[in-house]
Amino acid sequence: SKSVVHYDDQDNINCMIQGRKRFIFMHPSYKKQFEANPNSKKNKFGWVDTDLDRKIPGYGAFMKLDVDRMDLIKHPGWKDVDWSFVDLEPGDCVYIPYQWYHQVTAFPARSINVHIWYWRPAKFDAASCSAGADTAERAATPRLADCSWGYEPPRGHLGVEAKGGKKLTKCR
């Protein structure tokens, strides 16, 4: 499987558990060029925005093109784009910064990965890192590793009712 070229509105850490994926990155400095004249032939990169035209399938904004068969006549802007890539294998993680354009391709075979999107403050607050470091408040604040995460649909997994009203997401 493969994604479209897009960016996320949050920072993202993506970790492979099984399988392999290739991530291709383009710097957000291309934003003005990439997104000029969306949904039109004037756009040299294939950028579409479904909020501007609800007839376009999908959601959000992305490059509508085949990344495996780049058509430089239809999308000539790509010939001047610098990009980098990383291949992830089990145990590898990659940090994807806010608004970096990227495209992801899973190699054949099953792939399982976990990603965490998060928002960071506009300004770093160093004091918040040490606030309550030796207090009961700090000890009472759960960390990611203190929690188990899950979701049980209303009718249970595969339509089987959950027994005992088990809540799957919980923290110590």
mmCIF file of N, CA, C and O in Angstrom, residues 78-166:
data_model
loop_
_atom_site.group_PDB
_atom_site.id
_atom_site.type_symbol
_atom_site.label_atom_id
_atom_site.label_comp_id
_atom_site.label_asym_id
_atom_site.label_seq_id
_atom_site.Cartn_x
_atom_site.Cartn_y
_atom_site.Cartn_z
ATOM 1 N N TRP A 78 8.038 18.960 -10.212
ATOM 2 C CA TRP A 78 8.739 17.937 -9.430
ATOM 3 C C TRP A 78 10.203 17.772 -9.827
ATOM 4 O O TRP A 78 11.008 17.311 -9.026
ATOM 5 N N LYS A 79 10.577 18.181 -11.031
ATOM 6 C CA LYS A 79 11.970 17.974 -11.452
ATOM 7 C C LYS A 79 12.954 18.793 -10.616
ATOM 8 O O LYS A 79 14.126 18.449 -10.542
ATOM 9 N N ASP A 80 12.477 19.847 -9.961
ATOM 10 C CA ASP A 80 13.358 20.709 -9.171
ATOM 11 C C ASP A 80 13.195 20.540 -7.661
ATOM 12 O O ASP A 80 13.726 21.336 -6.886
ATOM 13 N N VAL A 81 12.468 19.504 -7.237
ATOM 14 C CA VAL A 81 12.210 19.300 -5.805
ATOM 15 C C VAL A 81 13.287 18.395 -5.202
ATOM 16 O O VAL A 81 13.552 17.303 -5.700
ATOM 17 N N ASP A 82 13.908 18.885 -4.125
ATOM 18 C CA ASP A 82 14.851 18.052 -3.362
ATOM 19 C C ASP A 82 14.051 17.223 -2.370
ATOM 20 O O ASP A 82 13.097 17.712 -1.757
ATOM 21 N N TRP A 83 14.436 15.976 -2.205
ATOM 22 C CA TRP A 83 13.742 15.105 -1.276
ATOM 23 C C TRP A 83 14.736 14.157 -0.624
ATOM 24 O O TRP A 83 15.869 14.005 -1.071
ATOM 25 N N SER A 84 14.314 13.574 0.472
ATOM 26 C CA SER A 84 15.130 12.569 1.152
ATOM 27 C C SER A 84 14.216 11.408 1.533
ATOM 28 O O SER A 84 12.992 11.527 1.450
ATOM 29 N N PHE A 85 14.808 10.299 1.915
ATOM 30 C CA PHE A 85 13.985 9.157 2.289
ATOM 31 C C PHE A 85 14.639 8.390 3.430
ATOM 32 O O PHE A 85 15.825 8.527 3.703
ATOM 33 N N VAL A 86 13.814 7.571 4.066
ATOM 34 C CA VAL A 86 14.297 6.652 5.091
ATOM 35 C C VAL A 86 13.488 5.361 4.950
ATOM 36 O O VAL A 86 12.291 5.399 4.682
ATOM 37 N N ASP A 87 14.171 4.236 5.070
ATOM 38 C CA ASP A 87 13.503 2.937 5.087
ATOM 39 C C ASP A 87 13.450 2.453 6.532
ATOM 40 O O ASP A 87 14.490 2.370 7.202
ATOM 41 N N LEU A 88 12.240 2.150 7.002
ATOM 42 C CA LEU A 88 12.067 1.658 8.368
ATOM 43 C C LEU A 88 11.915 0.152 8.371
ATOM 44 O O LEU A 88 11.204 -0.405 7.531
ATOM 45 N N GLU A 89 12.577 -0.480 9.324
ATOM 46 C CA GLU A 89 12.440 -1.906 9.576
ATOM 47 C C GLU A 89 11.975 -2.078 11.011
ATOM 48 O O GLU A 89 11.989 -1.113 11.780
ATOM 49 N N PRO A 90 11.572 -3.286 11.418
ATOM 50 C CA PRO A 90 11.085 -3.462 12.791
ATOM 51 C C PRO A 90 12.065 -2.893 13.829
ATOM 52 O O PRO A 90 13.268 -3.133 13.759
ATOM 53 N N GLY A 91 11.519 -2.104 14.747
ATOM 54 C CA GLY A 91 12.323 -1.475 15.792
ATOM 55 C C GLY A 91 12.765 -0.066 15.452
ATOM 56 O O GLY A 91 13.215 0.673 16.319
ATOM 57 N N ASP A 92 12.647 0.345 14.174
ATOM 58 C CA ASP A 92 13.040 1.697 13.766
ATOM 59 C C ASP A 92 11.885 2.671 13.972
ATOM 60 O O ASP A 92 10.713 2.308 13.825
ATOM 61 N N CYS A 93 12.236 3.905 14.273
ATOM 62 C CA CYS A 93 11.253 4.983 14.391
ATOM 63 C C CYS A 93 11.752 6.175 13.589
ATOM 64 O O CYS A 93 12.955 6.349 13.407
ATOM 65 N N VAL A 94 10.822 6.994 13.122
ATOM 66 C CA VAL A 94 11.169 8.220 12.423
ATOM 67 C C VAL A 94 10.311 9.347 12.984
ATOM 68 O O VAL A 94 9.129 9.148 13.286
ATOM 69 N N TYR A 95 10.921 10.494 13.161
ATOM 70 C CA TYR A 95 10.212 11.699 13.583
ATOM 71 C C TYR A 95 9.815 12.466 12.329
ATOM 72 O O TYR A 95 10.652 12.740 11.469
ATOM 73 N N ILE A 96 8.536 12.778 12.195
ATOM 74 C CA ILE A 96 8.025 13.533 11.050
ATOM 75 C C ILE A 96 7.564 14.887 11.574
ATOM 76 O O ILE A 96 6.529 14.979 12.242
ATOM 77 N N PRO A 97 8.324 15.937 11.307
ATOM 78 C CA PRO A 97 7.951 17.251 11.834
ATOM 79 C C PRO A 97 6.666 17.796 11.216
ATOM 80 O O PRO A 97 6.303 17.458 10.087
ATOM 81 N N TYR A 98 6.032 18.641 11.962
ATOM 82 C CA TYR A 98 4.826 19.374 11.559
ATOM 83 C C TYR A 98 5.015 19.976 10.164
ATOM 84 O O TYR A 98 6.022 20.608 9.883
ATOM 85 N N GLN A 99 4.063 19.708 9.299
ATOM 86 C CA GLN A 99 3.958 20.243 7.944
ATOM 87 C C GLN A 99 5.082 19.848 6.984
ATOM 88 O O GLN A 99 5.228 20.461 5.929
ATOM 89 N N TRP A 100 5.849 18.814 7.297
ATOM 90 C CA TRP A 100 6.777 18.286 6.304
ATOM 91 C C TRP A 100 5.966 17.409 5.359
ATOM 92 O O TRP A 100 5.199 16.544 5.781
ATOM 93 N N TYR A 101 6.113 17.631 4.068
ATOM 94 C CA TYR A 101 5.429 16.815 3.075
ATOM 95 C C TYR A 101 6.075 15.439 3.083
ATOM 96 O O TYR A 101 7.300 15.307 3.193
ATOM 97 N N HIS A 102 5.247 14.412 2.966
ATOM 98 C CA HIS A 102 5.789 13.057 2.944
ATOM 99 C C HIS A 102 4.836 12.112 2.218
ATOM 100 O O HIS A 102 3.663 12.398 2.034
ATOM 101 N N GLN A 103 5.425 10.999 1.818
ATOM 102 C CA GLN A 103 4.695 9.927 1.154
ATOM 103 C C GLN A 103 5.243 8.639 1.716
ATOM 104 O O GLN A 103 6.447 8.521 1.968
ATOM 105 N N VAL A 104 4.369 7.667 1.957
ATOM 106 C CA VAL A 104 4.776 6.419 2.607
ATOM 107 C C VAL A 104 4.368 5.237 1.736
ATOM 108 O O VAL A 104 3.239 5.186 1.248
ATOM 109 N N THR A 105 5.293 4.294 1.559
ATOM 110 C CA THR A 105 5.012 3.067 0.821
ATOM 111 C C THR A 105 5.381 1.879 1.695
ATOM 112 O O THR A 105 6.497 1.815 2.232
ATOM 113 N N ALA A 106 4.446 0.956 1.848
ATOM 114 C CA ALA A 106 4.720 -0.288 2.573
ATOM 115 C C ALA A 106 5.271 -1.302 1.579
ATOM 116 O O ALA A 106 4.747 -1.449 0.477
ATOM 117 N N PHE A 107 6.342 -1.983 1.959
ATOM 118 C CA PHE A 107 6.882 -3.040 1.116
ATOM 119 C C PHE A 107 5.934 -4.232 1.165
ATOM 120 O O PHE A 107 5.144 -4.359 2.102
ATOM 121 N N PRO A 108 5.987 -5.133 0.160
ATOM 122 C CA PRO A 108 5.091 -6.291 0.178
ATOM 123 C C PRO A 108 5.237 -7.090 1.470
ATOM 124 O O PRO A 108 6.316 -7.150 2.042
ATOM 125 N N ALA A 109 4.176 -7.655 1.920
ATOM 126 C CA ALA A 109 4.049 -8.431 3.157
ATOM 127 C C ALA A 109 3.366 -7.558 4.210
ATOM 128 O O ALA A 109 3.234 -6.345 4.053
ATOM 129 N N ARG A 110 2.983 -8.174 5.272
ATOM 130 C CA ARG A 110 2.265 -7.464 6.325
ATOM 131 C C ARG A 110 3.174 -6.453 6.991
ATOM 132 O O ARG A 110 4.335 -6.728 7.277
ATOM 133 N N SER A 111 2.633 -5.273 7.236
ATOM 134 C CA SER A 111 3.397 -4.280 7.990
ATOM 135 C C SER A 111 2.513 -3.741 9.108
ATOM 136 O O SER A 111 1.318 -3.489 8.911
ATOM 137 N N ILE A 112 3.119 -3.604 10.259
ATOM 138 C CA ILE A 112 2.429 -3.059 11.426
ATOM 139 C C ILE A 112 3.300 -1.941 11.965
ATOM 140 O O ILE A 112 4.504 -2.131 12.190
ATOM 141 N N ASN A 113 2.706 -0.782 12.114
ATOM 142 C CA ASN A 113 3.446 0.330 12.698
ATOM 143 C C ASN A 113 2.544 1.088 13.649
ATOM 144 O O ASN A 113 1.323 0.942 13.619
ATOM 145 N N VAL A 114 3.161 1.851 14.511
ATOM 146 C CA VAL A 114 2.443 2.663 15.484
ATOM 147 C C VAL A 114 2.927 4.086 15.305
ATOM 148 O O VAL A 114 4.127 4.319 15.138
ATOM 149 N N HIS A 115 2.002 5.016 15.313
ATOM 150 C CA HIS A 115 2.436 6.402 15.246
ATOM 151 C C HIS A 115 1.694 7.214 16.297
ATOM 152 O O HIS A 115 0.565 6.901 16.666
ATOM 153 N N ILE A 116 2.372 8.217 16.778
ATOM 154 C CA ILE A 116 1.796 9.120 17.776
ATOM 155 C C ILE A 116 1.877 10.521 17.214
ATOM 156 O O ILE A 116 2.959 11.013 16.903
ATOM 157 N N TRP A 117 0.712 11.134 17.031
ATOM 158 C CA TRP A 117 0.657 12.541 16.645
ATOM 159 C C TRP A 117 0.570 13.354 17.912
ATOM 160 O O TRP A 117 -0.111 12.965 18.865
ATOM 161 N N TYR A 118 1.225 14.470 17.937
ATOM 162 C CA TYR A 118 1.143 15.341 19.110
ATOM 163 C C TYR A 118 1.395 16.782 18.696
ATOM 164 O O TYR A 118 2.009 17.057 17.678
ATOM 165 N N TRP A 119 0.870 17.682 19.494
ATOM 166 C CA TRP A 119 1.080 19.107 19.269
ATOM 167 C C TRP A 119 2.097 19.589 20.281
ATOM 168 O O TRP A 119 2.030 19.245 21.452
ATOM 169 N N ARG A 120 3.048 20.367 19.830
ATOM 170 C CA ARG A 120 4.018 20.944 20.748
ATOM 171 C C ARG A 120 3.694 22.423 20.929
ATOM 172 O O ARG A 120 3.115 23.050 20.043
ATOM 173 N N PRO A 121 4.057 22.975 22.073
ATOM 174 C CA PRO A 121 3.754 24.400 22.296
ATOM 175 C C PRO A 121 4.561 25.280 21.347
ATOM 176 O O PRO A 121 5.631 24.891 20.878
ATOM 177 N N ALA A 122 4.038 26.472 21.073
ATOM 178 C CA ALA A 122 4.735 27.399 20.177
ATOM 179 C C ALA A 122 6.081 27.802 20.759
ATOM 180 O O ALA A 122 7.038 28.043 20.034
ATOM 181 N N LYS A 123 6.168 27.868 22.086
ATOM 182 C CA LYS A 123 7.414 28.249 22.749
ATOM 183 C C LYS A 123 7.737 27.206 23.808
ATOM 184 O O LYS A 123 6.888 26.841 24.614
ATOM 185 N N PHE A 124 8.976 26.733 23.816
ATOM 186 C CA PHE A 124 9.402 25.734 24.789
ATOM 187 C C PHE A 124 9.405 26.323 26.191
ATOM 188 O O PHE A 124 9.904 27.424 26.418
ATOM 189 N N ASP A 125 8.828 25.600 27.135
ATOM 190 C CA ASP A 125 8.762 26.033 28.528
ATOM 191 C C ASP A 125 9.604 25.070 29.363
ATOM 192 O O ASP A 125 9.123 24.035 29.817
ATOM 193 N N ALA A 126 10.871 25.397 29.570
ATOM 194 C CA ALA A 126 11.794 24.523 30.297
ATOM 195 C C ALA A 126 11.329 24.261 31.722
ATOM 196 O O ALA A 126 11.531 23.169 32.256
ATOM 197 N N ALA A 127 10.695 25.250 32.350
ATOM 198 C CA ALA A 127 10.250 25.086 33.731
ATOM 199 C C ALA A 127 9.235 23.957 33.865
ATOM 200 O O ALA A 127 9.191 23.270 34.889
ATOM 201 N N SER A 128 8.430 23.725 32.830
ATOM 202 C CA SER A 128 7.424 22.676 32.921
ATOM 203 C C SER A 128 8.042 21.278 32.958
ATOM 204 O O SER A 128 7.410 20.338 33.419
ATOM 205 N N CYS A 129 9.278 21.149 32.510
ATOM 206 C CA CYS A 129 9.947 19.847 32.535
ATOM 207 C C CYS A 129 10.350 19.443 33.949
ATOM 208 O O CYS A 129 10.395 18.264 34.276
ATOM 209 N N SER A 130 10.658 20.409 34.760
ATOM 210 C CA SER A 130 11.100 20.084 36.119
ATOM 211 C C SER A 130 10.037 20.382 37.162
ATOM 212 O O SER A 130 10.215 20.038 38.318
ATOM 213 N N ALA A 131 8.935 20.988 36.776
ATOM 214 C CA ALA A 131 7.880 21.306 37.739
ATOM 215 C C ALA A 131 7.349 20.024 38.357
ATOM 216 O O ALA A 131 6.955 19.097 37.671
ATOM 217 N N GLY A 132 7.371 19.971 39.678
ATOM 218 C CA GLY A 132 6.836 18.821 40.400
ATOM 219 C C GLY A 132 7.644 17.562 40.224
ATOM 220 O O GLY A 132 7.125 16.476 40.432
ATOM 221 N N ALA A 133 8.914 17.662 39.850
ATOM 222 C CA ALA A 133 9.733 16.477 39.576
ATOM 223 C C ALA A 133 9.818 15.541 40.772
ATOM 224 O O ALA A 133 9.882 14.330 40.600
ATOM 225 N N ASP A 134 9.829 16.076 41.986
ATOM 226 C CA ASP A 134 9.965 15.241 43.175
ATOM 227 C C ASP A 134 8.706 15.247 44.020
ATOM 228 O O ASP A 134 8.750 15.016 45.216
ATOM 229 N N THR A 135 7.582 15.472 43.411
ATOM 230 C CA THR A 135 6.349 15.570 44.181
ATOM 231 C C THR A 135 5.405 14.430 43.849
ATOM 232 O O THR A 135 5.569 13.705 42.865
ATOM 233 N N ALA A 136 4.400 14.320 44.693
ATOM 234 C CA ALA A 136 3.374 13.302 44.465
ATOM 235 C C ALA A 136 2.608 13.603 43.179
ATOM 236 O O ALA A 136 2.144 12.689 42.492
ATOM 237 N N GLU A 137 2.503 14.891 42.836
ATOM 238 C CA GLU A 137 1.805 15.272 41.601
ATOM 239 C C GLU A 137 2.471 14.634 40.388
ATOM 240 O O GLU A 137 1.826 14.072 39.513
ATOM 241 N N ARG A 138 3.809 14.682 40.358
ATOM 242 C CA ARG A 138 4.555 14.096 39.245
ATOM 243 C C ARG A 138 4.354 12.583 39.211
ATOM 244 O O ARG A 138 4.149 11.989 38.169
ATOM 245 N N ALA A 139 4.384 11.950 40.379
ATOM 246 C CA ALA A 139 4.209 10.499 40.454
ATOM 247 C C ALA A 139 2.802 10.085 40.032
ATOM 248 O O ALA A 139 2.603 9.005 39.501
ATOM 249 N N ALA A 140 1.818 10.957 40.268
ATOM 250 C CA ALA A 140 0.434 10.635 39.933
ATOM 251 C C ALA A 140 0.115 10.869 38.469
ATOM 252 O O ALA A 140 -0.911 10.418 37.980
ATOM 253 N N THR A 141 0.980 11.570 37.745
ATOM 254 C CA THR A 141 0.734 11.851 36.336
ATOM 255 C C THR A 141 1.159 10.647 35.509
ATOM 256 O O THR A 141 2.332 10.281 35.507
ATOM 257 N N PRO A 142 0.213 10.000 34.804
ATOM 258 C CA PRO A 142 0.598 8.810 34.031
ATOM 259 C C PRO A 142 1.482 9.175 32.841
ATOM 260 O O PRO A 142 1.363 10.241 32.260
ATOM 261 N N ARG A 143 2.368 8.270 32.528
ATOM 262 C CA ARG A 143 3.205 8.388 31.331
ATOM 263 C C ARG A 143 2.636 7.454 30.278
ATOM 264 O O ARG A 143 1.845 6.570 30.582
ATOM 265 N N LEU A 144 3.070 7.639 29.053
ATOM 266 C CA LEU A 144 2.571 6.812 27.965
ATOM 267 C C LEU A 144 2.731 5.322 28.283
ATOM 268 O O LEU A 144 1.828 4.518 28.062
ATOM 269 N N ALA A 145 3.877 4.935 28.844
ATOM 270 C CA ALA A 145 4.150 3.537 29.145
ATOM 271 C C ALA A 145 3.302 3.009 30.301
ATOM 272 O O ALA A 145 3.203 1.799 30.498
ATOM 273 N N ASP A 146 2.677 3.907 31.076
ATOM 274 C CA ASP A 146 1.829 3.481 32.192
ATOM 275 C C ASP A 146 0.427 3.100 31.733
ATOM 276 O O ASP A 146 -0.389 2.635 32.527
ATOM 277 N N CYS A 147 0.134 3.311 30.470
ATOM 278 C CA CYS A 147 -1.223 3.112 29.967
ATOM 279 C C CYS A 147 -1.273 1.966 28.973
ATOM 280 O O CYS A 147 -0.315 1.704 28.256
ATOM 281 N N SER A 148 -2.404 1.280 28.975
ATOM 282 C CA SER A 148 -2.681 0.321 27.904
ATOM 283 C C SER A 148 -3.759 0.960 27.050
ATOM 284 O O SER A 148 -4.680 1.596 27.567
ATOM 285 N N TRP A 149 -3.630 0.803 25.745
ATOM 286 C CA TRP A 149 -4.496 1.525 24.817
ATOM 287 C C TRP A 149 -5.321 0.538 24.015
ATOM 288 O O TRP A 149 -4.838 -0.495 23.576
ATOM 289 N N GLY A 150 -6.579 0.857 23.842
ATOM 290 C CA GLY A 150 -7.431 -0.005 23.046
ATOM 291 C C GLY A 150 -8.777 0.618 22.822
ATOM 292 O O GLY A 150 -9.121 1.643 23.400
ATOM 293 N N TYR A 151 -9.556 -0.033 21.975
ATOM 294 C CA TYR A 151 -10.902 0.421 21.685
ATOM 295 C C TYR A 151 -11.756 -0.805 21.463
ATOM 296 O O TYR A 151 -11.366 -1.720 20.730
ATOM 297 N N GLU A 152 -12.873 -0.841 22.117
ATOM 298 C CA GLU A 152 -13.823 -1.930 21.930
ATOM 299 C C GLU A 152 -15.077 -1.341 21.304
ATOM 300 O O GLU A 152 -15.737 -0.498 21.924
ATOM 301 N N PRO A 153 -15.421 -1.709 20.063
ATOM 302 C CA PRO A 153 -16.626 -1.165 19.442
ATOM 303 C C PRO A 153 -17.865 -1.518 20.275
ATOM 304 O O PRO A 153 -17.837 -2.474 21.040
ATOM 305 N N PRO A 154 -18.954 -0.769 20.113
ATOM 306 C CA PRO A 154 -20.157 -1.007 20.919
ATOM 307 C C PRO A 154 -20.649 -2.460 20.890
ATOM 308 O O PRO A 154 -21.121 -2.966 21.885
ATOM 309 N N ARG A 155 -20.529 -3.126 19.761
ATOM 310 C CA ARG A 155 -20.982 -4.525 19.676
ATOM 311 C C ARG A 155 -19.846 -5.502 19.942
ATOM 312 O O ARG A 155 -19.954 -6.686 19.678
ATOM 313 N N GLY A 156 -18.704 -5.034 20.438
ATOM 314 C CA GLY A 156 -17.603 -5.914 20.745
ATOM 315 C C GLY A 156 -16.764 -6.260 19.528
ATOM 316 O O GLY A 156 -17.113 -5.928 18.400
ATOM 317 N N HIS A 157 -15.657 -6.934 19.768
ATOM 318 C CA HIS A 157 -14.750 -7.325 18.694
ATOM 319 C C HIS A 157 -15.422 -8.370 17.814
ATOM 320 O O HIS A 157 -15.924 -9.381 18.304
ATOM 321 N N LEU A 158 -15.454 -8.140 16.516
ATOM 322 C CA LEU A 158 -16.072 -9.033 15.537
ATOM 323 C C LEU A 158 -17.528 -9.327 15.885
ATOM 324 O O LEU A 158 -18.024 -10.428 15.664
ATOM 325 N N GLY A 159 -18.220 -8.341 16.491
ATOM 326 C CA GLY A 159 -19.634 -8.493 16.798
ATOM 327 C C GLY A 159 -19.934 -9.242 18.074
ATOM 328 O O GLY A 159 -21.085 -9.457 18.417
ATOM 329 N N VAL A 160 -18.911 -9.677 18.811
ATOM 330 C CA VAL A 160 -19.116 -10.413 20.057
ATOM 331 C C VAL A 160 -19.110 -9.410 21.207
ATOM 332 O O VAL A 160 -18.173 -8.627 21.354
ATOM 333 N N GLU A 161 -20.167 -9.430 22.022
ATOM 334 C CA GLU A 161 -20.271 -8.506 23.142
ATOM 335 C C GLU A 161 -19.090 -8.693 24.098
ATOM 336 O O GLU A 161 -18.684 -9.818 24.393
ATOM 337 N N ALA A 162 -18.523 -7.570 24.576
ATOM 338 C CA ALA A 162 -17.462 -7.630 25.575
ATOM 339 C C ALA A 162 -18.072 -8.066 26.902
ATOM 340 O O ALA A 162 -19.176 -7.667 27.249
ATOM 341 N N LYS A 163 -17.361 -8.901 27.653
ATOM 342 C CA LYS A 163 -17.873 -9.383 28.940
ATOM 343 C C LYS A 163 -17.402 -8.460 30.056
ATOM 344 O O LYS A 163 -16.256 -8.037 30.075
ATOM 345 N N GLY A 164 -18.284 -8.181 30.961
ATOM 346 C CA GLY A 164 -17.922 -7.412 32.152
ATOM 347 C C GLY A 164 -17.693 -5.930 31.895
ATOM 348 O O GLY A 164 -17.149 -5.244 32.752
ATOM 349 N N GLY A 165 -18.067 -5.414 30.736
ATOM 350 C CA GLY A 165 -17.897 -3.982 30.468
ATOM 351 C C GLY A 165 -16.450 -3.529 30.547
ATOM 352 O O GLY A 165 -16.152 -2.445 31.010
ATOM 353 N N LYS A 166 -15.540 -4.378 30.142
ATOM 354 C CA LYS A 166 -14.106 -4.095 30.224
ATOM 355 C C LYS A 166 -13.730 -2.822 29.477
ATOM 356 O O LYS A 166 -14.045 -2.671 28.306
#
